[in-house]
GROMACS .gro file of C-alpha atoms in nm:
model
  196
    1PRO     CA    1  -2.717   2.124  -0.016
    2ALA     CA    2  -2.532   2.449  -0.077
    3GLU     CA    3  -2.152   2.443  -0.068
    4GLY     CA    4  -2.043   2.400   0.293
    5GLU     CA    5  -2.400   2.367   0.424
    6THR     CA    6  -2.454   2.104   0.693
    7LEU     CA    7  -2.800   1.947   0.686
    8CYS     CA    8  -2.747   1.704   0.972
    9ARG     CA    9  -2.490   1.547   1.201
   10VAL     CA   10  -2.445   1.170   1.169
   11ALA     CA   11  -2.264   0.933   1.406
   12LEU     CA   12  -2.116   0.646   1.207
   13MET     CA   13  -2.036   0.330   1.403
   14ASP     CA   14  -1.725   0.174   1.248
   15TYR     CA   15  -1.747  -0.204   1.232
   16GLY     CA   16  -1.534  -0.204   0.916
   17VAL     CA   17  -1.664   0.105   0.737
   18LYS     CA   18  -1.576   0.180   0.375
   19ALA     CA   19  -1.466   0.533   0.284
   20ASN     CA   20  -1.742   0.569   0.028
   21MET     CA   21  -2.008   0.534   0.298
   22ILE     CA   22  -1.869   0.851   0.455
   23ARG     CA   23  -1.857   1.024   0.114
   24CYS     CA   24  -2.218   0.927   0.040
   25LEU     CA   25  -2.326   1.105   0.358
   26GLN     CA   26  -2.098   1.405   0.313
   27ASN     CA   27  -2.218   1.454  -0.045
   28ARG     CA   28  -2.568   1.491   0.101
   29GLY     CA   29  -2.464   1.764   0.344
   30CYS     CA   30  -2.397   1.548   0.649
   31GLU     CA   31  -2.127   1.617   0.902
   32VAL     CA   32  -1.998   1.267   0.981
   33THR     CA   33  -1.825   1.161   1.302
   34VAL     CA   34  -1.681   0.810   1.297
   35PHE     CA   35  -1.688   0.619   1.627
   36PRO     CA   36  -1.495   0.300   1.714
   37ALA     CA   37  -1.704  -0.017   1.716
   38ARG     CA   38  -1.725  -0.052   2.095
   39THR     CA   39  -1.832   0.306   2.168
   40PRO     CA   40  -2.106   0.315   2.434
   41ALA     CA   41  -2.447   0.429   2.314
   42GLU     CA   42  -2.440   0.709   2.570
   43ALA     CA   43  -2.149   0.874   2.389
   44VAL     CA   44  -2.360   0.895   2.074
   45LEU     CA   45  -2.681   0.996   2.249
   46SER     CA   46  -2.509   1.278   2.438
   47GLY     CA   47  -2.330   1.409   2.128
   48GLY     CA   48  -2.615   1.603   1.971
   49PHE     CA   49  -2.632   1.383   1.661
   50ASP     CA   50  -2.933   1.375   1.433
   51GLY     CA   51  -2.891   1.015   1.321
   52VAL     CA   52  -2.666   0.712   1.336
   53MET     CA   53  -2.533   0.472   1.074
   54LEU     CA   54  -2.425   0.118   1.154
   55SER     CA   55  -2.156   0.018   0.907
   56ASN     CA   56  -2.061  -0.299   0.730
   57GLY     CA   57  -1.788  -0.525   0.865
   58PRO     CA   58  -1.657  -0.881   0.881
   59GLY     CA   59  -1.729  -1.185   1.093
   60ASP     CA   60  -2.005  -1.360   1.280
   61PRO     CA   61  -2.247  -1.098   1.415
   62LYS     CA   62  -2.325  -1.314   1.719
   63ASP     CA   63  -1.968  -1.260   1.840
   64CYS     CA   64  -2.046  -0.889   1.892
   65LYS     CA   65  -2.249  -0.922   2.213
   66GLY     CA   66  -2.135  -0.595   2.370
   67ILE     CA   67  -2.199  -0.400   2.050
   68ILE     CA   68  -2.546  -0.557   2.018
   69ARG     CA   69  -2.636  -0.430   2.367
   70GLU     CA   70  -2.532  -0.076   2.272
   71ILE     CA   71  -2.732  -0.089   1.949
   72ALA     CA   72  -3.038  -0.193   2.151
   73LYS     CA   73  -2.997   0.125   2.358
   74LEU     CA   74  -2.983   0.341   2.043
   75TYR     CA   75  -3.295   0.166   1.914
   76ASP     CA   76  -3.484   0.215   2.242
   77TYR     CA   77  -3.396   0.584   2.242
   78GLY     CA   78  -3.542   0.621   1.893
   79MET     CA   79  -3.232   0.756   1.722
   80PRO     CA   80  -3.289   0.762   1.342
   81THR     CA   81  -3.078   0.471   1.220
   82PHE     CA   82  -2.967   0.329   0.885
   83ALA     CA   83  -2.769   0.004   0.903
   84ILE     CA   84  -2.579  -0.176   0.628
   85CYS     CA   85  -2.456  -0.539   0.604
   86LEU     CA   86  -2.308  -0.633   0.946
   87GLY     CA   87  -2.497  -0.338   1.094
   88HIS     CA   88  -2.819  -0.485   0.952
   89GLN     CA   89  -2.745  -0.818   1.119
   90LEU     CA   90  -2.651  -0.656   1.451
   91MET     CA   91  -2.973  -0.453   1.457
   92ALA     CA   92  -3.179  -0.770   1.404
   93LEU     CA   93  -2.995  -0.945   1.687
   94SER     CA   94  -3.044  -0.644   1.914
   95GLN     CA   95  -3.421  -0.683   1.870
   96GLY     CA   96  -3.438  -1.055   1.940
   97GLY     CA   97  -3.394  -1.170   1.581
   98ASP     CA   98  -3.157  -1.440   1.467
   99THR     CA   99  -2.879  -1.482   1.212
  100GLU     CA  100  -2.725  -1.787   1.055
  101ARG     CA  101  -2.421  -1.875   0.849
  102MET     CA  102  -2.494  -1.919   0.480
  103LYS     CA  103  -2.372  -2.224   0.290
  104TYR     CA  104  -2.188  -2.013   0.032
  105GLY     CA  105  -2.262  -1.650   0.112
  106HIS     CA  106  -2.325  -1.368  -0.132
  107ARG     CA  107  -2.021  -1.221  -0.305
  108GLY     CA  108  -2.007  -0.990  -0.603
  109ALA     CA  109  -2.148  -0.680  -0.770
  110ASN     CA  110  -2.450  -0.822  -0.951
  111HIS     CA  111  -2.700  -0.951  -0.694
  112PRO     CA  112  -3.063  -0.862  -0.774
  113VAL     CA  113  -3.262  -0.736  -0.475
  114LYS     CA  114  -3.640  -0.700  -0.488
  115PHE     CA  115  -3.804  -0.413  -0.299
  116LEU     CA  116  -4.138  -0.572  -0.213
  117GLU     CA  117  -4.336  -0.249  -0.170
  118GLU     CA  118  -4.232  -0.126  -0.515
  119ASP     CA  119  -4.238  -0.471  -0.676
  120ARG     CA  120  -3.913  -0.362  -0.838
  121SER     CA  121  -3.565  -0.512  -0.840
  122TYR     CA  122  -3.228  -0.337  -0.822
  123ILE     CA  123  -2.876  -0.464  -0.879
  124SER     CA  124  -2.663  -0.464  -0.564
  125SER     CA  125  -2.312  -0.532  -0.446
  126GLN     CA  126  -2.279  -0.791  -0.170
  127ASN     CA  127  -2.007  -0.949   0.042
  128HIS     CA  128  -2.138  -1.147   0.338
  129GLY     CA  129  -2.145  -1.499   0.477
  130TYR     CA  130  -2.422  -1.454   0.736
  131MET     CA  131  -2.787  -1.362   0.698
  132VAL     CA  132  -3.080  -1.241   0.904
  133LYS     CA  133  -3.354  -1.501   0.942
  134ALA     CA  134  -3.707  -1.378   0.870
  135GLU     CA  135  -3.843  -1.604   1.143
  136GLY     CA  136  -3.801  -1.458   1.489
  137LEU     CA  137  -3.790  -1.090   1.396
  138PRO     CA  138  -4.005  -0.874   1.626
  139ARG     CA  139  -4.365  -0.804   1.523
  140ASN     CA  140  -4.288  -0.446   1.418
  141ALA     CA  141  -4.009  -0.561   1.185
  142GLU     CA  142  -4.114  -0.595   0.821
  143VAL     CA  143  -3.893  -0.764   0.565
  144ASN     CA  144  -3.913  -0.517   0.276
  145CYS     CA  145  -3.633  -0.647   0.049
  146VAL     CA  146  -3.542  -1.000  -0.055
  147ASN     CA  147  -3.273  -1.155  -0.271
  148VAL     CA  148  -3.423  -1.250  -0.606
  149ASN     CA  149  -3.194  -1.554  -0.642
  150ASP     CA  150  -3.260  -1.728  -0.311
  151GLY     CA  151  -3.529  -1.531  -0.124
  152THR     CA  152  -3.305  -1.440   0.171
  153VAL     CA  153  -3.371  -1.125   0.375
  154GLU     CA  154  -3.210  -0.816   0.221
  155GLY     CA  155  -3.383  -0.536   0.411
  156VAL     CA  156  -3.592  -0.471   0.722
  157VAL     CA  157  -3.806  -0.174   0.827
  158TYR     CA  158  -3.877  -0.138   1.199
  159HIS     CA  159  -4.222   0.022   1.221
  160GLY     CA  160  -4.274   0.263   1.509
  161LYS     CA  161  -3.904   0.348   1.513
  162PRO     CA  162  -3.706   0.556   1.261
  163VAL     CA  163  -3.493   0.254   1.170
  164PHE     CA  164  -3.428   0.066   0.847
  165THR     CA  165  -3.153  -0.178   0.751
  166VAL     CA  166  -3.018  -0.348   0.439
  167GLN     CA  167  -2.791  -0.646   0.383
  168PHE     CA  168  -2.643  -0.521   0.056
  169HIS     CA  169  -2.410  -0.226  -0.009
  170PRO     CA  170  -2.578   0.091  -0.142
  171GLU     CA  171  -2.243   0.268  -0.104
  172ALA     CA  172  -2.061   0.017  -0.330
  173SER     CA  173  -1.750   0.164  -0.488
  174PRO     CA  174  -1.669   0.030  -0.735
  175GLY     CA  175  -2.005  -0.130  -0.795
  176PRO     CA  176  -2.367  -0.065  -0.887
  177HIS     CA  177  -2.525   0.259  -0.766
  178ASP     CA  178  -2.887   0.149  -0.811
  179THR     CA  179  -2.965   0.173  -0.440
  180SER     CA  180  -2.773   0.488  -0.344
  181PHE     CA  181  -3.115   0.654  -0.304
  182LEU     CA  182  -3.130   0.485   0.038
  183PHE     CA  183  -2.894   0.753   0.170
  184ASP     CA  184  -3.151   1.015   0.062
  185LYS     CA  185  -3.420   0.815   0.244
  186PHE     CA  186  -3.205   0.825   0.558
  187ILE     CA  187  -3.169   1.205   0.534
  188ARG     CA  188  -3.545   1.246   0.485
  189MET     CA  189  -3.606   1.023   0.786
  190ILE     CA  190  -3.377   1.242   0.996
  191GLU     CA  191  -3.564   1.549   0.875
  192LYS     CA  192  -3.890   1.383   0.985
  193GLU     CA  193  -4.017   1.379   0.627
  194GLU     CA  194  -4.028   1.003   0.609
  195LEU     CA  195  -4.138   0.806   0.913
  196GLN     CA  196  -4.162   0.428   0.917
   0.00000   0.00000   0.00000
């Protein structure tokens, strides 16, 4: 984008957001408004936003029952959504999926993630102790990324809705930048260039 040009307005739900997530969006011409975790969906839907990001954050996603209900409303409305880490888990729960605690979790900046459609792996940064279970996801949810080391779910595309989610951190800083292209995918989705 040209200097000072705004391509789209993004609502970022803060469940423990990292500053580089905001920078990744701003560097792509997005005007970013950060909302507290428990903000009602209506506040986002009435704000004239083009898309929403669900951030990373700590803890057991099942403890976030009120937040999960609000995410379900955003999903039903069809707001273009990109969710990362905890946001990825919350989206799955909002659609009737399930999560479980991992024995050890994934920690570090060198986790290989395979994008199934491309049959290609990328190095990712990860820091989570819970995971989305492939079993129980809705029929329109396709697991499109898996962890090369243990086969766990690393990404989900929700067909029929402009929604995709990842377990890893494409905004890692410091860390690998292999998957930063996902922010570009989000912008294209908002611009209706890339529908699921």
